[in-house]
Every structure is written in structure tokens, then in C-alpha cells.
RNA sequence: GGUCACGUGGCCGAGGGGCUAGGCACAGCUCUGCAAAAGCUGCUACAGCGGUUCGAGUCCGCUCGUGACCUCCA
């Protein structure tokens, strides 16, 4: 029996803007770093899309045989906000509003983030480092950058010297910016008067009076700059140069560009071989963002308690909806699209149940099933093309249902392979979860339903359709649907 | 203002020089006590205008429209 070809994997590298064959630095190991959340507020659905994208990447790399060390950080230091709140740390700001310790805020939203990840069946990373636990390393990196002449100290703050760096290195290669263009388009930002060039960015910032989160450093009390933590934590756990760095499109510039500059300036090595950027979730064509105020929380999503939501949707419906578009495309949120995804997912899940009960005939594996397997691998290996892979799975759904209707002959071998394929692709790779599992049903309902179905079948046998229809209607009213077939009746929660 | 994307059928959304995407919705048929489910069939589109080509939704140019980044943001 043929087995599908599982390699090679191709992904779009933002550095080259092209699809490239992926080859790890030290196979079979893969180092993967993804920018995690800033824990000063609830994560919204746009954040979930990004983490889901990289969750699927992690799952896929593991599935095709790589040993992945997946590092996803927690940003708990807080970054400078705009000039309205000049100098005030985001986390400190919220802490004052809510009269909590900064680390209490951090803990609260970290817990919330983890709850959301669990709800959407996003796997835990191998390492989840926090910025506050890596202050020593961050100070060390600042010092190395200063020692190498790419940063200067002004009044207790340390700034990265972008023009000096750009003179020798390719600053802007990731985001496609050019120094001279950037210079004509800068706006006033914090610390402008201290910077030699408006393009320079802080890698260590002096703590002003009242600033709650600060640490001692060779340059005085302060806190680390915007982009430093990712540079430090990625290379600490994955090496000076590692395989894949992921994040949202909106982080490409300046965040990731600065990460590259910092690593090169400090250690002389480009940190990342493949950069991968996920696109934005939009609402009515506009990016979902904290600053836009158009996001909803998972609670609002599930309950439907939000003005943009006609009703609630399960986390798995939303996950499936997201995976039906490519990660590099924008995806527009809408109730109609969510409802279509919900129906599609129900159909696919029903087919999985049908498949488990199918009895195949004798005979060899069919070419169709083998082709389907290969098509799924090819789709995923082509830059993680989940929508195509899902389209192939729906072809499998049709095969399963046709076989169940007696219109297609499948061998035991075919059925075993389809079972394996759906388990691998739908559950392991796409990370779908059966809703009953998510709900945590025990066996009691199953037993009760078996009894009710048996009694209803007796009513039908005596042509007491008034009773059998009443049972079906009443069950429907409490969210349980009954479906009759030649072999008997099945039930499902809806 | 600068840079970069995108515009696909009733809706969502892939593809990316010749080959059925898929899902949802809708209509008809089959099955069925009725329903639901399922299967089959139908609806077959690529913003507009030019160009390249034997052939363009796919490449090039222009126009219009939308968005992202340039500032914390997945």
C-alpha cells in the first residue's frame, strides 16, 4: 500500500516575499518563535486568528515528522503608549485605573489568555517565557549593542542608532522600507528630543517618576524597549539563528524589523531564516484591533451578546471559519459566513460519525482514497493551505456519505485509511474538537436517549406517528435532533 | 503624502496563462409514514478599460474602489 509523500514543506518567507522550500537548520529539530500577547487587556478574535494560524503550523510541522521547539512569549512589561499618555506604561496605566498591582493585571490577563487558548483548542507552546523574567538578558543585549557602537545613552535612556546601522546593514529588508523614505514620513514620538535621528528607537527607557514597572540597570532605573524582549527570548531558547519567526502582519514594521537590527547589532547574526506573517481579521472591512474598539471577546462570541453578533457561535465553529481562508489573506468577519462555516462543520463531523460505523467490503484500497490522502498533504505543504485541504476533506465527506447510501463501494482498507486521514487532518492538524468533548457530557444522556429512541421506534412500528412525531418535536424544542434511517434512528445535540 | 496588498458567482472563500475548487444559500429529483439527513442535477463568476499571447480570472499598463503599514496593536 502506498503512503502519502509528506515532504517537503513550502512556506512564504516574508524576507524574500516568495514561497520557499523549508529546510530546518538542524533537522529534525525546528525552532519556532511567535510573538505572544501583551497582557494588559482581554485578547480578541483577531488575536485568536493569529495564534490559531501558528498553532496549525506547529501541529503541521510536528505531524510531518519534525521535533519542534515552539516558543511563544508573554509580554508583561508593557510598552509606551502614544503621546497623549507620554511616558506612561500601558500596564501601569491600567493598574492605576483598576487599583491593582501591575503584576496582578499581568496575571489576570495571562490567565484569561490561557483560558481562551484552551477554548479554541490552541496547543501550549514548548516554552512560554515572560519579559519580566528576562531582564538580565535584556540588559545584557543592550550592553552588547552599545559595545558594538550601535546604540547611545542619553539621560538614562538607550537608543538604537538606526542610520549608523543602516550604513552597514540592510535595515528595512523585511518590511521593504527605505531609510530615506522613512525619514520623510516620521512623526513625533516619545523621546524625540533625545534621539539623534527620528528613526532611532529606545532599547532601554528611563523610568519617569510614578512609573510603576522599572528595574535597575547600568543606565539607571528604567525598563526595556519595545522590541527587545523578543530578540532576547527567541535567541536565548532557539539559538542565535533559528528557523521560523511568526507574528501578525502589523508587527512586520517596526517590531520585526527592529528585532533583526538588534540581533545583528548585538551578535552579528541575522536571527531568523523564515519570517511568516499572518493577515488580519477584519470587521466590515476594517482591521479588528484594540484601538478600533471593534473586537469581541470569546465570551461575547459564545453567548452572542454583542451588537455585531446575531447569535452565539461555538469556538470550534469560529476556528473552522478561520481555517477556511488562507492565513495570508485578510478574513472578513460576518454572521452569514460564520453560519455557513457552522453548517459545513456539522456536516463534516456527522460524516466522521458515519465513517466510524461503516463496514467495508473485501478488496484493495481504491486509488481515490490514496489520491485524497496525497492531496491533503500537498495542500498543507503548499504554504499551509488549509482551505484547500478542507475542500479535499469535503470530497472525503461525499465519499463517506455515498458509501453509507450504498452508492459507492469502499473496502475495509479504504475505510481504515479514511479514518486515519480524518483523525490526522481534522483533529490533529486543524485542531478541531468534537463539541461533546468540549461540553464534557457524561454517559447518562446517552443512556436516556437510547431508551427514548427505542420507545419511539416501537411507536413507529405500530404506526403511532402522532406519538413518534411528538417525541421528535419535543426533543427538537430542547435542542436534540432525531434523524431516522433504514438502520434506525440517531440523535444529536444542536 | 510614502510604501504595499486586494477587488472572484446570491454570500463566504481557494486558485493564479489552456484543466470541476470547496462550503453556505437556492431550485428540481431520489430515498422516506412525515420530517431531517444524505445522494444526484442545475445555477458556472473573476471591478472597468486597454495591451501581451494561439489562448488571460491568472501576465503588463491605466482607471475606479477598498484596506494595511508608516504610531502600541496578532
Coordinates of C-alpha atoms (C1' of nucleotides) in Angstrom, one line a residue:
Chain A
X1 CA 0.0 0.0 0.0
X2 CA 1.2 3.4 -0.9
X3 CA 1.8 6.0 1.8
X4 CA 1.5 9.7 1.0
X5 CA 4.6 11.8 0.4
X6 CA 4.8 14.0 3.5
X7 CA 7.7 16.4 2.5
X8 CA 8.8 18.9 1.5
X9 CA 7.0 21.7 3.2
X10 CA 6.9 25.1 1.5
X11 CA 6.1 28.4 3.1
X12 CA 6.1 32.0 2.1
X13 CA 9.1 33.8 3.5
X14 CA 8.4 37.5 4.1
X15 CA 12.1 38.1 3.6
X16 CA 12.0 37.0 0.0
X17 CA 8.2 37.5 -0.5
X18 CA 8.2 34.1 -2.2
X19 CA 7.3 30.6 -1.4
X20 CA 10.4 28.7 -0.4
X21 CA 11.1 25.1 0.4
X22 CA 11.5 24.7 4.1
X23 CA 14.7 23.1 5.4
X24 CA 15.5 23.3 9.1
X25 CA 18.9 24.4 10.3
X26 CA 19.3 21.2 12.4
X27 CA 16.9 18.6 11.2
X28 CA 14.8 17.0 12.6
X29 CA 14.6 19.9 15.0
X30 CA 12.8 23.1 14.2
X31 CA 12.9 26.3 16.2
X32 CA 9.7 28.3 16.1
X33 CA 9.1 31.7 17.7
X34 CA 5.8 33.5 17.7
X35 CA 5.1 36.9 19.2
X36 CA 2.6 36.4 22.0
X37 CA 0.1 38.7 23.6
X38 CA 0.5 41.8 25.6
X39 CA -1.3 41.1 28.8
X40 CA -3.0 44.3 29.7
X41 CA -6.4 43.6 28.3
X42 CA -8.6 40.7 27.0
X43 CA -7.5 39.0 23.8
X44 CA -10.0 39.5 21.0
X45 CA -10.9 37.4 18.0
X46 CA -8.2 38.9 15.8
X47 CA -5.5 37.8 18.2
X48 CA -7.1 34.3 18.2
X49 CA -6.8 34.1 14.4
X50 CA -3.1 34.7 14.6
X51 CA -2.4 32.2 17.4
X52 CA -4.6 29.7 15.5
X53 CA -2.5 30.1 12.4
X54 CA 0.7 29.4 14.2
X55 CA -0.9 26.6 16.2
X56 CA -1.7 24.9 12.8
X57 CA 1.9 25.5 11.7
X58 CA 3.2 23.9 14.9
X59 CA 0.8 21.0 14.5
X60 CA 1.7 20.5 10.9
X61 CA 5.5 20.6 11.4
X62 CA 5.0 18.0 14.2
X63 CA 2.8 15.9 12.0
X64 CA 5.2 15.6 9.1
X65 CA 7.9 14.5 11.5
X66 CA 9.8 17.5 12.9
X67 CA 10.6 17.9 16.5
X68 CA 9.5 21.4 17.2
X69 CA 10.5 23.7 20.0
X70 CA 7.8 26.3 20.0
X71 CA 8.5 29.5 22.0
X72 CA 5.6 32.0 22.4
X73 CA 6.2 34.8 24.8
X74 CA 4.1 36.7 27.2
X75 CA 4.7 40.5 27.0
X76 CA 4.2 41.6 30.6
X77 CA 6.4 44.7 30.7
X78 CA 4.1 47.0 28.8
X79 CA 5.1 49.3 26.0
X80 CA 5.0 53.1 25.8
X81 CA 1.7 54.5 24.6
X82 CA 1.1 57.4 22.3
X83 CA 2.0 61.0 23.2
X84 CA -1.4 61.6 25.0
X85 CA -0.1 59.3 27.7
X86 CA 3.5 60.1 27.2
X87 CA 5.9 58.1 29.3
X88 CA 3.2 56.1 31.0
X89 CA 3.4 52.4 30.7
X90 CA 0.3 50.7 29.4
X91 CA 0.2 48.1 32.2
X92 CA 0.9 50.8 34.8
X93 CA -2.0 52.9 33.4
X94 CA -4.5 50.1 33.7
X95 CA -3.2 49.3 37.1
X96 CA -4.0 52.7 38.4
X97 CA -7.4 52.6 36.8
X98 CA -8.2 49.4 38.4
X99 CA -6.3 49.9 41.6
X100 CA -4.3 46.7 41.2
X101 CA -0.7 45.8 41.3
X102 CA 0.8 45.7 37.8
X103 CA 1.7 42.1 38.2
X104 CA -1.9 41.4 39.3
X105 CA -3.0 42.8 36.0
X106 CA -0.4 40.7 34.2
X107 CA -1.6 37.5 36.0
X108 CA -5.2 38.2 35.4
X109 CA -4.9 38.7 31.6
X110 CA -2.4 35.9 31.3
X111 CA -4.9 33.6 32.9
X112 CA -7.6 34.9 30.6
X113 CA -5.3 34.4 27.6
X114 CA -4.7 30.8 28.6
X115 CA -8.4 30.2 29.0
X116 CA -9.1 31.5 25.5
X117 CA -6.3 29.3 24.0
X118 CA -7.8 26.3 25.7
X119 CA -11.3 27.2 24.4
X120 CA -10.1 27.4 20.8
X121 CA -8.0 24.2 21.2
X122 CA -4.7 26.0 20.7
X123 CA -1.8 23.9 21.9
X124 CA 0.5 25.1 24.5
X125 CA 4.0 26.2 23.3
X126 CA 7.1 24.3 24.5
X127 CA 8.3 27.4 26.3
X128 CA 6.2 30.5 27.3
X129 CA 8.8 33.0 28.5
X130 CA 7.9 36.3 30.1
X131 CA 9.7 39.6 29.5
X132 CA 9.9 40.4 33.2
X133 CA 11.8 37.1 33.9
X134 CA 14.4 38.0 31.3
X135 CA 15.5 41.5 32.4
X136 CA 19.1 40.4 33.0
X137 CA 19.4 39.1 29.4
X138 CA 17.7 42.2 28.0
X139 CA 20.2 44.4 29.9
X140 CA 23.0 42.2 28.5
X141 CA 21.8 42.7 25.0
X142 CA 21.5 46.4 25.4
X143 CA 25.1 46.4 26.6
X144 CA 26.3 44.4 23.6
X145 CA 24.6 46.8 21.2
X146 CA 26.3 49.7 23.0
X147 CA 29.6 48.0 23.0
X148 CA 29.4 47.4 19.3
X149 CA 28.7 51.0 18.7
X150 CA 25.1 50.8 17.5
X151 CA 23.4 52.5 20.5
X152 CA 24.0 55.6 22.6
X153 CA 23.0 56.6 26.1
X154 CA 21.1 59.9 26.7
X155 CA 19.8 60.9 30.1
X156 CA 19.3 57.3 31.4
X157 CA 17.8 56.0 28.2
X158 CA 19.5 54.0 25.5
X159 CA 18.6 54.5 21.8
X160 CA 19.4 52.3 18.8
X161 CA 21.3 54.2 16.1
X162 CA 19.4 53.3 13.0
X163 CA 21.3 55.4 10.4
X164 CA 24.6 54.1 11.7
X165 CA 23.3 50.5 11.5
X166 CA 21.7 51.1 8.1
X167 CA 25.0 52.4 6.7
X168 CA 26.5 48.9 7.1
X169 CA 23.4 46.6 7.1
X170 CA 20.2 46.3 5.3
X171 CA 17.7 48.0 7.6
X172 CA 14.3 47.6 6.1
X173 CA 14.8 44.4 4.1
X174 CA 12.0 42.6 5.9
X175 CA 9.3 45.3 5.6
X176 CA 10.6 46.8 2.3
X177 CA 11.3 50.2 3.7
X178 CA 14.0 52.5 2.7
X179 CA 15.7 54.8 5.1
X180 CA 15.2 58.0 3.1
X181 CA 11.5 57.3 2.7
X182 CA 11.2 56.6 6.4
X183 CA 12.9 59.9 7.2
X184 CA 10.3 61.9 5.2
X185 CA 7.4 60.2 6.9
X186 CA 8.2 60.1 10.6
X187 CA 6.0 61.6 13.2
X188 CA 6.8 62.8 16.7
X189 CA 7.1 60.0 19.1
X190 CA 8.2 59.7 22.7
X191 CA 11.8 60.7 23.3
X192 CA 12.1 62.7 20.1
X193 CA 14.3 65.4 21.6
X194 CA 16.7 62.8 22.9
X195 CA 17.1 60.9 19.7
X196 CA 19.8 61.7 17.1
X197 CA 17.5 60.5 14.3
X198 CA 13.8 60.2 14.3
X199 CA 14.2 56.6 13.1
X200 CA 16.1 55.6 16.3
X201 CA 14.2 53.6 18.8
X202 CA 14.6 53.0 22.5
X203 CA 16.1 49.8 23.7
X204 CA 16.2 51.0 27.3
X205 CA 14.0 53.7 28.6
X206 CA 14.4 55.7 31.8
X207 CA 11.6 55.4 34.2
X208 CA 9.9 58.7 34.9
X209 CA 8.5 59.4 38.4
X210 CA 5.4 57.4 39.0
X211 CA 6.3 54.8 36.5
X212 CA 5.5 51.6 38.3
X213 CA 7.4 48.9 36.5
X214 CA 11.1 49.6 36.5
X215 CA 14.4 47.8 37.2
X216 CA 17.9 48.9 37.9
X217 CA 20.4 48.9 35.1
X218 CA 23.8 50.3 34.3
X219 CA 22.0 53.4 32.9
X220 CA 19.7 53.9 35.9
X221 CA 16.2 52.9 36.8
X222 CA 14.2 52.0 33.7
X223 CA 12.6 49.4 31.6
X224 CA 13.4 47.6 28.4
X225 CA 12.4 48.9 25.0
X226 CA 9.6 48.0 22.6
X227 CA 11.3 45.2 20.7
X228 CA 14.0 43.9 22.9
X229 CA 12.3 41.0 24.7
X230 CA 11.5 39.1 21.5
X231 CA 15.1 39.4 20.3
X232 CA 16.4 38.2 23.7
X233 CA 14.0 35.4 24.3
X234 CA 13.9 33.9 20.8
X235 CA 17.7 33.6 20.6
X236 CA 18.1 32.5 24.2
X237 CA 15.9 29.4 23.6
X238 CA 16.4 28.8 19.9
X239 CA 19.9 29.9 19.1
X240 CA 21.5 33.0 17.5
X241 CA 19.9 31.9 14.3
X242 CA 16.7 29.9 14.2
X243 CA 14.2 28.6 11.7
X244 CA 10.8 30.3 11.8
X245 CA 9.6 33.5 13.4
X246 CA 5.9 34.2 13.2
X247 CA 3.5 37.1 14.1
X248 CA 0.8 39.3 12.8
X249 CA 1.2 41.4 9.7
X250 CA 1.0 44.5 11.8
X251 CA 4.2 43.5 13.6
X252 CA 6.3 43.5 10.5
X253 CA 7.3 47.1 10.9
X254 CA 8.7 48.3 13.1
X255 CA 8.7 45.4 15.5
X256 CA 10.2 42.6 13.5
X257 CA 12.5 44.9 11.5
X258 CA 13.9 46.2 14.8
X259 CA 14.3 42.7 16.1
X260 CA 16.6 41.9 13.2
X261 CA 18.5 45.1 13.7
X262 CA 19.0 44.4 17.4
X263 CA 20.3 40.8 16.9
X264 CA 22.6 41.8 14.1
X265 CA 23.9 44.8 16.1
X266 CA 24.4 42.8 19.2
X267 CA 25.6 39.4 17.9
X268 CA 26.4 39.9 14.3
X269 CA 23.9 37.3 13.0
X270 CA 20.6 37.5 11.3
X271 CA 18.3 35.8 13.8
X272 CA 15.6 34.3 11.6
X273 CA 15.7 32.2 8.4
X274 CA 12.0 32.2 7.6
X275 CA 9.7 35.0 8.6
X276 CA 6.0 34.3 8.5
X277 CA 3.2 36.8 8.8
X278 CA -0.5 36.1 9.3
X279 CA -3.1 38.5 8.0
X280 CA -5.7 40.5 9.8
X281 CA -9.2 39.6 10.8
X282 CA -11.5 42.4 9.6
X283 CA -14.9 43.6 10.6
X284 CA -16.9 45.3 7.9
X285 CA -13.6 45.6 6.0
X286 CA -11.7 47.2 8.9
X287 CA -9.0 45.6 10.9
X288 CA -10.1 44.2 14.3
X289 CA -8.0 46.0 16.8
X290 CA -7.9 47.0 20.4
X291 CA -7.6 50.6 19.3
X292 CA -10.6 50.4 16.9
X293 CA -12.8 49.0 19.7
X294 CA -14.4 46.6 17.2
X295 CA -13.3 43.4 18.8
X296 CA -15.3 40.9 20.8
X297 CA -14.2 38.6 23.5
X298 CA -14.7 34.9 23.3
X299 CA -17.4 35.2 26.0
X300 CA -19.4 37.6 23.8
X301 CA -18.8 35.3 20.8
X302 CA -20.1 32.2 22.5
X303 CA -23.1 34.0 24.1
X304 CA -23.8 36.2 21.1
X305 CA -24.0 39.1 23.5
X306 CA -22.6 41.8 21.2
X307 CA -24.1 44.2 18.8
X308 CA -22.2 42.7 15.8
X309 CA -23.3 39.2 16.6
X310 CA -26.8 37.9 15.6
X311 CA -26.3 34.9 17.9
X312 CA -23.6 32.9 19.6
X313 CA -21.1 30.6 17.8
X314 CA -19.0 27.9 19.3
X315 CA -15.3 28.2 19.4
X316 CA -14.9 25.3 17.0
X317 CA -17.2 26.9 14.5
X318 CA -15.0 30.0 14.6
X319 CA -11.8 28.0 14.4
X320 CA -13.2 26.2 11.3
X321 CA -14.3 29.5 9.8
X322 CA -10.8 30.9 10.2
X323 CA -9.2 27.9 8.7
X324 CA -11.4 28.0 5.6
X325 CA -9.4 31.0 4.5
X326 CA -5.7 31.2 3.9
X327 CA -3.6 32.7 6.8
X328 CA -2.0 35.3 4.5
X329 CA -5.4 36.7 3.3
X330 CA -7.5 39.1 5.2
X331 CA -10.6 37.5 6.5
X332 CA -13.8 39.4 7.0
X333 CA -16.0 38.5 9.9
X334 CA -19.7 38.2 9.2
X335 CA -22.6 36.4 10.7
X336 CA -23.5 34.8 7.4
X337 CA -20.0 33.4 6.9
X338 CA -20.0 32.0 10.5
X339 CA -23.3 30.3 9.9
X340 CA -22.1 28.8 6.7
X341 CA -19.0 27.5 8.5
X342 CA -21.2 26.1 11.3
X343 CA -23.3 24.1 8.8
X344 CA -20.2 22.9 7.0
X345 CA -18.5 21.8 10.2
X346 CA -21.7 20.0 11.3
X347 CA -21.8 18.1 8.0
X348 CA -18.1 17.1 8.3
X349 CA -18.5 16.0 11.9
X350 CA -21.5 13.9 11.0
X351 CA -19.5 12.2 8.3
X352 CA -16.8 11.3 10.8
X353 CA -19.5 9.6 12.9
X354 CA -20.9 7.9 9.8
X355 CA -17.4 6.7 8.9
X356 CA -16.8 5.1 12.2
X357 CA -19.9 2.9 11.7
X358 CA -19.1 2.0 8.0
X359 CA -18.4 -1.6 7.2
X360 CA -16.2 -2.0 4.2
X361 CA -16.1 -4.9 1.7
X362 CA -13.2 -7.0 0.6
X363 CA -10.7 -5.7 -1.9
X364 CA -7.8 -3.4 -2.1
X365 CA -7.5 0.3 -1.3
X366 CA -9.0 2.4 -4.0
X367 CA -7.0 4.9 -6.0
X368 CA -9.4 7.7 -5.0
X369 CA -8.7 7.4 -1.3
X370 CA -5.0 7.3 -1.9
X371 CA -5.3 10.4 -4.1
X372 CA -7.3 12.2 -1.4
X373 CA -4.6 11.5 1.2
X374 CA -1.9 12.8 -1.1
X375 CA -4.0 15.9 -2.0
X376 CA -4.3 16.8 1.7
X377 CA -0.6 16.6 2.3
X378 CA 0.1 18.6 -0.9
X379 CA -2.3 21.3 0.2
X380 CA -0.8 21.7 3.6
X381 CA 2.8 21.5 2.3
X382 CA 1.9 24.3 -0.1
X383 CA 2.2 27.2 2.4
X384 CA -0.3 25.7 4.9
X385 CA -3.2 25.9 2.5
X386 CA -5.9 24.9 5.0
X387 CA -8.9 26.0 2.8
X388 CA -7.8 23.6 0.0
X389 CA -7.1 20.8 2.5
X390 CA -10.6 21.3 3.9
X391 CA -12.1 21.3 0.4
X392 CA -10.4 17.9 -0.1
X393 CA -11.8 16.6 3.2
X394 CA -15.3 17.6 1.9
X395 CA -14.6 15.3 -1.1
X396 CA -14.0 12.6 1.5
X397 CA -17.2 13.5 3.2
X398 CA -19.1 12.9 -0.1
X399 CA -17.3 9.5 -0.4
X400 CA -18.3 8.5 3.1
X401 CA -21.9 9.5 2.6
X402 CA -22.2 7.9 -0.7
X403 CA -20.8 4.7 0.7
X404 CA -23.3 5.0 3.6
X405 CA -26.1 5.3 1.0
X406 CA -24.8 2.2 -0.8
X407 CA -23.9 4.2 -3.9
X408 CA -20.1 3.7 -3.5
X409 CA -18.2 0.6 -2.6
X410 CA -15.4 1.1 -0.2
X411 CA -13.1 -1.6 1.1
X412 CA -12.2 -2.1 4.7
X413 CA -8.8 -0.8 3.8
X414 CA -10.3 2.4 2.4
X415 CA -12.4 2.9 5.5
X416 CA -9.4 2.4 7.7
X417 CA -7.4 4.9 5.7
X418 CA -10.2 7.5 5.7
X419 CA -10.5 7.1 9.4
X420 CA -6.7 7.7 9.7
X421 CA -6.9 10.7 7.4
X422 CA -9.7 12.4 9.2
X423 CA -8.1 11.8 12.6
X424 CA -4.9 13.2 11.3
X425 CA -6.1 16.2 9.3
X426 CA -9.3 17.2 11.0
X427 CA -8.4 16.6 14.6
X428 CA -4.6 16.5 14.9
X429 CA -3.7 19.1 12.3
X430 CA -6.7 21.5 12.1
X431 CA -7.2 21.0 15.8
X432 CA -11.0 20.5 15.6
X433 CA -12.6 19.1 18.7
X434 CA -15.9 17.2 18.9
X435 CA -18.4 19.5 20.6
X436 CA -19.5 16.7 23.0
X437 CA -15.9 16.5 24.2
X438 CA -15.8 20.3 24.6
X439 CA -19.1 20.1 26.6
X440 CA -17.9 17.2 28.7
X441 CA -21.0 15.1 28.5
X442 CA -21.2 12.0 30.7
X443 CA -22.8 8.8 29.6
X444 CA -26.1 9.4 31.3
X445 CA -27.7 11.4 28.5
X446 CA -26.5 8.7 26.0
X447 CA -28.4 6.1 28.0
X448 CA -31.5 8.1 28.3
X449 CA -31.6 8.8 24.6
X450 CA -31.1 5.2 23.8
X451 CA -34.2 4.4 25.8
X452 CA -36.3 7.2 24.2
X453 CA -35.3 6.2 20.7
X454 CA -36.2 2.6 21.4
X455 CA -39.7 3.6 22.7
X456 CA -40.2 5.9 19.7
X457 CA -39.2 3.1 17.4
X458 CA -41.9 0.9 19.0
X459 CA -44.4 3.7 18.4
X460 CA -43.4 3.9 14.8
X461 CA -43.7 0.2 14.4
X462 CA -47.3 0.3 15.5
X463 CA -47.8 3.3 13.1
X464 CA -48.5 5.6 16.1
X465 CA -47.0 8.5 14.2
X466 CA -48.7 11.1 16.3
X467 CA -46.6 9.9 19.3
X468 CA -43.4 9.5 17.3
X469 CA -43.7 13.0 15.9
X470 CA -44.5 14.4 19.3
X471 CA -41.3 12.9 20.7
X472 CA -39.3 14.3 17.9
X473 CA -40.8 17.7 18.1
X474 CA -40.4 17.9 21.9
X475 CA -36.8 16.8 21.7
X476 CA -36.1 19.4 19.0
X477 CA -37.5 22.0 21.3
X478 CA -34.8 21.3 23.9
X479 CA -32.1 21.1 21.3
X480 CA -31.9 17.5 20.4
X481 CA -32.5 16.4 16.8
X482 CA -33.6 12.9 15.8
X483 CA -32.8 11.5 12.3
X484 CA -34.4 8.4 11.0
X485 CA -32.9 6.0 8.6
X486 CA -33.3 2.4 7.5
X487 CA -30.9 1.2 10.2
X488 CA -32.7 3.0 12.9
X489 CA -32.6 6.5 14.5
X490 CA -29.7 8.6 15.6
X491 CA -29.7 11.7 17.7
X492 CA -27.5 14.8 18.0
X493 CA -27.4 17.9 20.1
X494 CA -27.7 21.1 18.2
Chain B
rG1 C1' 1.7 62.1 1.5
rG2 C1' 5.0 57.5 1.0
rU3 C1' 5.1 52.0 0.6
rC4 C1' 2.4 47.5 -0.1
rA5 C1' -1.8 44.5 -0.8
rC6 C1' -6.6 43.3 -2.5
rG7 C1' -11.3 43.7 -5.7
rU8 C1' -13.8 36.1 -7.9
rG9 C1' -20.8 33.5 -8.7
rG10 C1' -26.8 35.3 -4.1
rC11 C1' -23.0 35.0 0.4
rC12 C1' -18.1 33.3 2.4
rG13 C1' -13.7 31.8 0.1
rA14 C1' -9.5 29.0 -2.9
rG15 C1' -6.8 29.1 -7.4
rG16 C1' -3.2 32.3 -10.2
rG17 C1' -1.8 31.6 -18.6
rG18 C1' -5.5 26.3 -21.5
rC19 C1' -7.7 21.6 -16.6
rU20 C1' -14.9 20.8 -11.7
rA21 C1' -12.1 24.5 -6.0
rG22 C1' -14.9 23.8 -1.6
rG23 C1' -18.6 25.5 2.0
rC24 C1' -23.4 28.0 2.6
rA25 C1' -27.9 29.5 0.2
rC26 C1' -31.5 28.5 -3.7
rA27 C1' -34.4 25.1 -7.3
rG28 C1' -35.6 20.2 -9.1
rC29 C1' -35.2 14.9 -8.5
rU30 C1' -34.2 10.1 -5.5
rC31 C1' -34.9 7.9 -0.7
rU32 C1' -38.7 8.3 3.1
rG33 C1' -45.2 7.4 7.1
rC34 C1' -43.9 12.7 7.5
rA35 C1' -39.6 15.4 8.5
rA36 C1' -34.4 15.7 8.8
rA37 C1' -30.1 13.8 6.8
rA38 C1' -27.8 12.0 2.5
rG39 C1' -27.1 11.4 -2.9
rC40 C1' -27.7 13.3 -7.9
rU41 C1' -28.7 17.5 -11.1
rG42 C1' -29.0 22.8 -12.1
rC43 C1' -27.4 28.0 -11.1
rU44 C1' -20.6 28.5 -13.5
rA45 C1' -18.0 34.1 -11.6
rC46 C1' -13.4 36.5 -11.7
rA47 C1' -14.1 45.6 -10.7
rG48 C1' -13.6 48.6 -15.6
rC49 C1' -10.7 49.8 -20.0
rG50 C1' -6.6 48.8 -23.0
rG51 C1' -2.3 45.6 -24.1
rU52 C1' 0.9 40.8 -24.5
rU53 C1' -0.5 35.7 -26.2
rC54 C1' -2.8 30.7 -30.5
rG55 C1' -5.3 31.3 -25.6
rA56 C1' -5.9 35.8 -19.6
rG57 C1' -9.9 35.4 -14.0
rU58 C1' -4.5 34.3 -14.0
rC59 C1' 0.9 38.4 -17.1
rC60 C1' 1.6 44.1 -18.2
rG61 C1' -0.4 49.2 -18.1
rC62 C1' -4.0 52.7 -16.8
rU63 C1' -8.7 53.9 -14.2
rC64 C1' -12.0 53.3 -10.2
rG65 C1' -12.9 51.1 -5.4
rU66 C1' -11.3 49.0 -0.6
rG67 C1' -7.8 48.0 3.0
rA68 C1' -3.0 47.5 5.7
rC69 C1' 1.6 49.6 7.3
rC70 C1' 4.4 54.2 8.1
rU71 C1' 2.5 55.1 15.9
rC72 C1' 1.1 50.4 20.9
rC73 C1' -1.5 46.6 18.0
rA74 C1' -2.0 39.2 16.2

